[in-house]
Short mmCIF file of C-alpha atoms in Angstrom, two decimals:
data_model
loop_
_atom_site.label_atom_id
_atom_site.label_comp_id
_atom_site.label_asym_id
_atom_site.label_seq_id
_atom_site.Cartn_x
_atom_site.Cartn_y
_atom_site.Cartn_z
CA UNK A 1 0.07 -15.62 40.44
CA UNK A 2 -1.97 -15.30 43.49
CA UNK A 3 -4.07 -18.16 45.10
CA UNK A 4 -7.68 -17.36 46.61
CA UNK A 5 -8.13 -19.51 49.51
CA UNK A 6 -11.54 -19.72 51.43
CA UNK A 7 -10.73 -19.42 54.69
CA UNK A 8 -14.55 -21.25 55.16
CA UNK A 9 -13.42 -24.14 53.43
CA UNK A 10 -10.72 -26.56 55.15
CA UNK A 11 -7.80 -26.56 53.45
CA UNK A 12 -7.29 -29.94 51.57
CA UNK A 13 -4.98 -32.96 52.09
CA UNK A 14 -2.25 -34.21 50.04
CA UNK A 15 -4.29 -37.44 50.21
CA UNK A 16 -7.11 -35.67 49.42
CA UNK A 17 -5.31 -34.01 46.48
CA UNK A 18 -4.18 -37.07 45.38
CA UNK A 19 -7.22 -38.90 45.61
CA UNK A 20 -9.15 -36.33 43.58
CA UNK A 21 -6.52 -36.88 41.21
CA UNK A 22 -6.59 -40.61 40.69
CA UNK A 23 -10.82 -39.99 40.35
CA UNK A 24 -9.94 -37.59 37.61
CA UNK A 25 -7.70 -39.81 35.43
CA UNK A 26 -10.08 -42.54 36.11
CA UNK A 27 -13.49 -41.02 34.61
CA UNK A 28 -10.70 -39.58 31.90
CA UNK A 29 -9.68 -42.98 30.98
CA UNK A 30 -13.21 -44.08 30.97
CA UNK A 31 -14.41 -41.56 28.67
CA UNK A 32 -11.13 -42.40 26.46
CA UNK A 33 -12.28 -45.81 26.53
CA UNK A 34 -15.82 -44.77 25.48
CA UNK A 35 -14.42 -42.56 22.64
CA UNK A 36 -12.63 -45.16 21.01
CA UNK A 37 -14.91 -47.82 21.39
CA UNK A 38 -17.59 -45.48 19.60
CA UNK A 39 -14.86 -44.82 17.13
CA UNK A 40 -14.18 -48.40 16.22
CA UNK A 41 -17.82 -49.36 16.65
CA UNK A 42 -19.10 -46.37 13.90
CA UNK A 43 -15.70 -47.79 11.32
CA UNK A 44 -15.99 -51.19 11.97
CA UNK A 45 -12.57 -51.34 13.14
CA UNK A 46 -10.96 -53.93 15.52
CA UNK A 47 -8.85 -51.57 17.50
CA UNK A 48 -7.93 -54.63 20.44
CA UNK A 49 -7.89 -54.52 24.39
CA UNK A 50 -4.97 -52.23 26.29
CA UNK A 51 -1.53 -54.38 26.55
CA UNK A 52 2.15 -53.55 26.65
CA UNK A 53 1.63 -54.04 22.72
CA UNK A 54 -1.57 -51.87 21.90
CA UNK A 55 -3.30 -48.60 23.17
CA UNK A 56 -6.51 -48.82 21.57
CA UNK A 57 -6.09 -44.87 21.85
CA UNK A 58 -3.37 -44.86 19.24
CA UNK A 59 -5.51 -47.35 17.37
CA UNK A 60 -8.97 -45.16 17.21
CA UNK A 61 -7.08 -42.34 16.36
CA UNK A 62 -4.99 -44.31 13.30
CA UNK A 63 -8.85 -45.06 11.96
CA UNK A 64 -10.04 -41.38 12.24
CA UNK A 65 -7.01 -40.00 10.63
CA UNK A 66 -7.43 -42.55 7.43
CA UNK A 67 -10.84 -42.60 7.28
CA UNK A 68 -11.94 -40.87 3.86
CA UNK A 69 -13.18 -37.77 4.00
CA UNK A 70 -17.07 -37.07 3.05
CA UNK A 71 -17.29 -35.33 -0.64
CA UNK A 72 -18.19 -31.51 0.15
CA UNK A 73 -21.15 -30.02 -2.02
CA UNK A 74 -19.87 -27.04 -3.51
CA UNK A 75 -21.04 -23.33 -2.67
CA UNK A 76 -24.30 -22.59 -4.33
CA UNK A 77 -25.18 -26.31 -4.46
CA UNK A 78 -28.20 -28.75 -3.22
CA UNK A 79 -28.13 -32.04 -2.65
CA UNK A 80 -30.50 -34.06 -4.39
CA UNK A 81 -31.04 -37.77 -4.03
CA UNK A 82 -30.68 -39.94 -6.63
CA UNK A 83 -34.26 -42.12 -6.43
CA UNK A 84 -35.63 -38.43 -6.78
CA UNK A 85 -33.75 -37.86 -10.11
CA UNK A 86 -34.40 -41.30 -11.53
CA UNK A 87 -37.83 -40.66 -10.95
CA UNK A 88 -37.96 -37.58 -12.85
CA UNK A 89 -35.95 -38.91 -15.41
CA UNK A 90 -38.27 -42.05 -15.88
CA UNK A 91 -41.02 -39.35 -15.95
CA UNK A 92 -39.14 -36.83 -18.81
CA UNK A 93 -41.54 -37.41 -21.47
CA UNK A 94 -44.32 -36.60 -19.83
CA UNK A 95 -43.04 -33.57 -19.08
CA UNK A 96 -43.87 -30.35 -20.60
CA UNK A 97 -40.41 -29.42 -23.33
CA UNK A 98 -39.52 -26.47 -21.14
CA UNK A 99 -39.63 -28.67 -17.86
CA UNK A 100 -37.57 -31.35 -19.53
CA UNK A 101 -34.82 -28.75 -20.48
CA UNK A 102 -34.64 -26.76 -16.92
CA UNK A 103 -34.12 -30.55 -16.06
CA UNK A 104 -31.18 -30.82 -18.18
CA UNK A 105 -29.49 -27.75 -17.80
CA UNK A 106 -29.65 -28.43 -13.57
CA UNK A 107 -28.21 -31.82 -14.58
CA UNK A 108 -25.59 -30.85 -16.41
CA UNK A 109 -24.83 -27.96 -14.64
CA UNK A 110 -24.01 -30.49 -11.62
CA UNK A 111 -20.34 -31.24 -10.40
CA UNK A 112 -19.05 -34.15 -10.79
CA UNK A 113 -18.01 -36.23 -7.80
CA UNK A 114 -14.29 -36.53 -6.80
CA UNK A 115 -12.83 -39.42 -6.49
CA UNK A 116 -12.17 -40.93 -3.32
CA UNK A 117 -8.30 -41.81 -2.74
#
């Protein structure tokens, strides 16, 4: 491994190093702090302040991993919402026979949703 140095640009400091370090982990620890108050702000979840006891970290990332996971619509499917449908439905009799059984075959042709565990 070789190292490129500028011989333009002075060479740095171990203070300087080490400062540039400590600035790093501190907008790092920001952001982290950022990300997991977003976290527990989007799930409702109390995740607490940083102690010896608790890394609200750990605790955004326990309420990400056990959040339920959204339903997936399956290949070749639309969404649809269901004011839409019950609309339509309300409507059925006023539409035309071959409208009303397009309408049923869609329905039925639906999935049904999973359930959530």
């Amino acid at each position: 491994m070789s190292i490129n140095i500028d011989p333009q640009q002075p060479i740095p400091t171990d203070d300087g190093l080490c400062d540039k370090t400590l600035r790093d982990r501190d907008h790092y620890h920001d952001m982290a702090d950022k990300l997991a108050e977003a976290i527990a702000e989007h799930f409702g979840a109390d995740i607490g302040e940083h102690s010896s006891a608790n890394c609200p970290w750990e605790m955004a990332l326990e309420v990400i991993e056990s959040a339920p996971q959204p339903q997936q619509i399956p290949e070749g499917y639309k969404l649809v919402p269901v004011e839409l449908l019950n609309f339509i439905a309300a409507k059925e009799h006023h539409l035309p026979v071959e409208d009303r059984h397009c309408l049923r075959i869609m329905l039925e042709a639906a999935p049904e949703p999973k359930e959530q565990p």
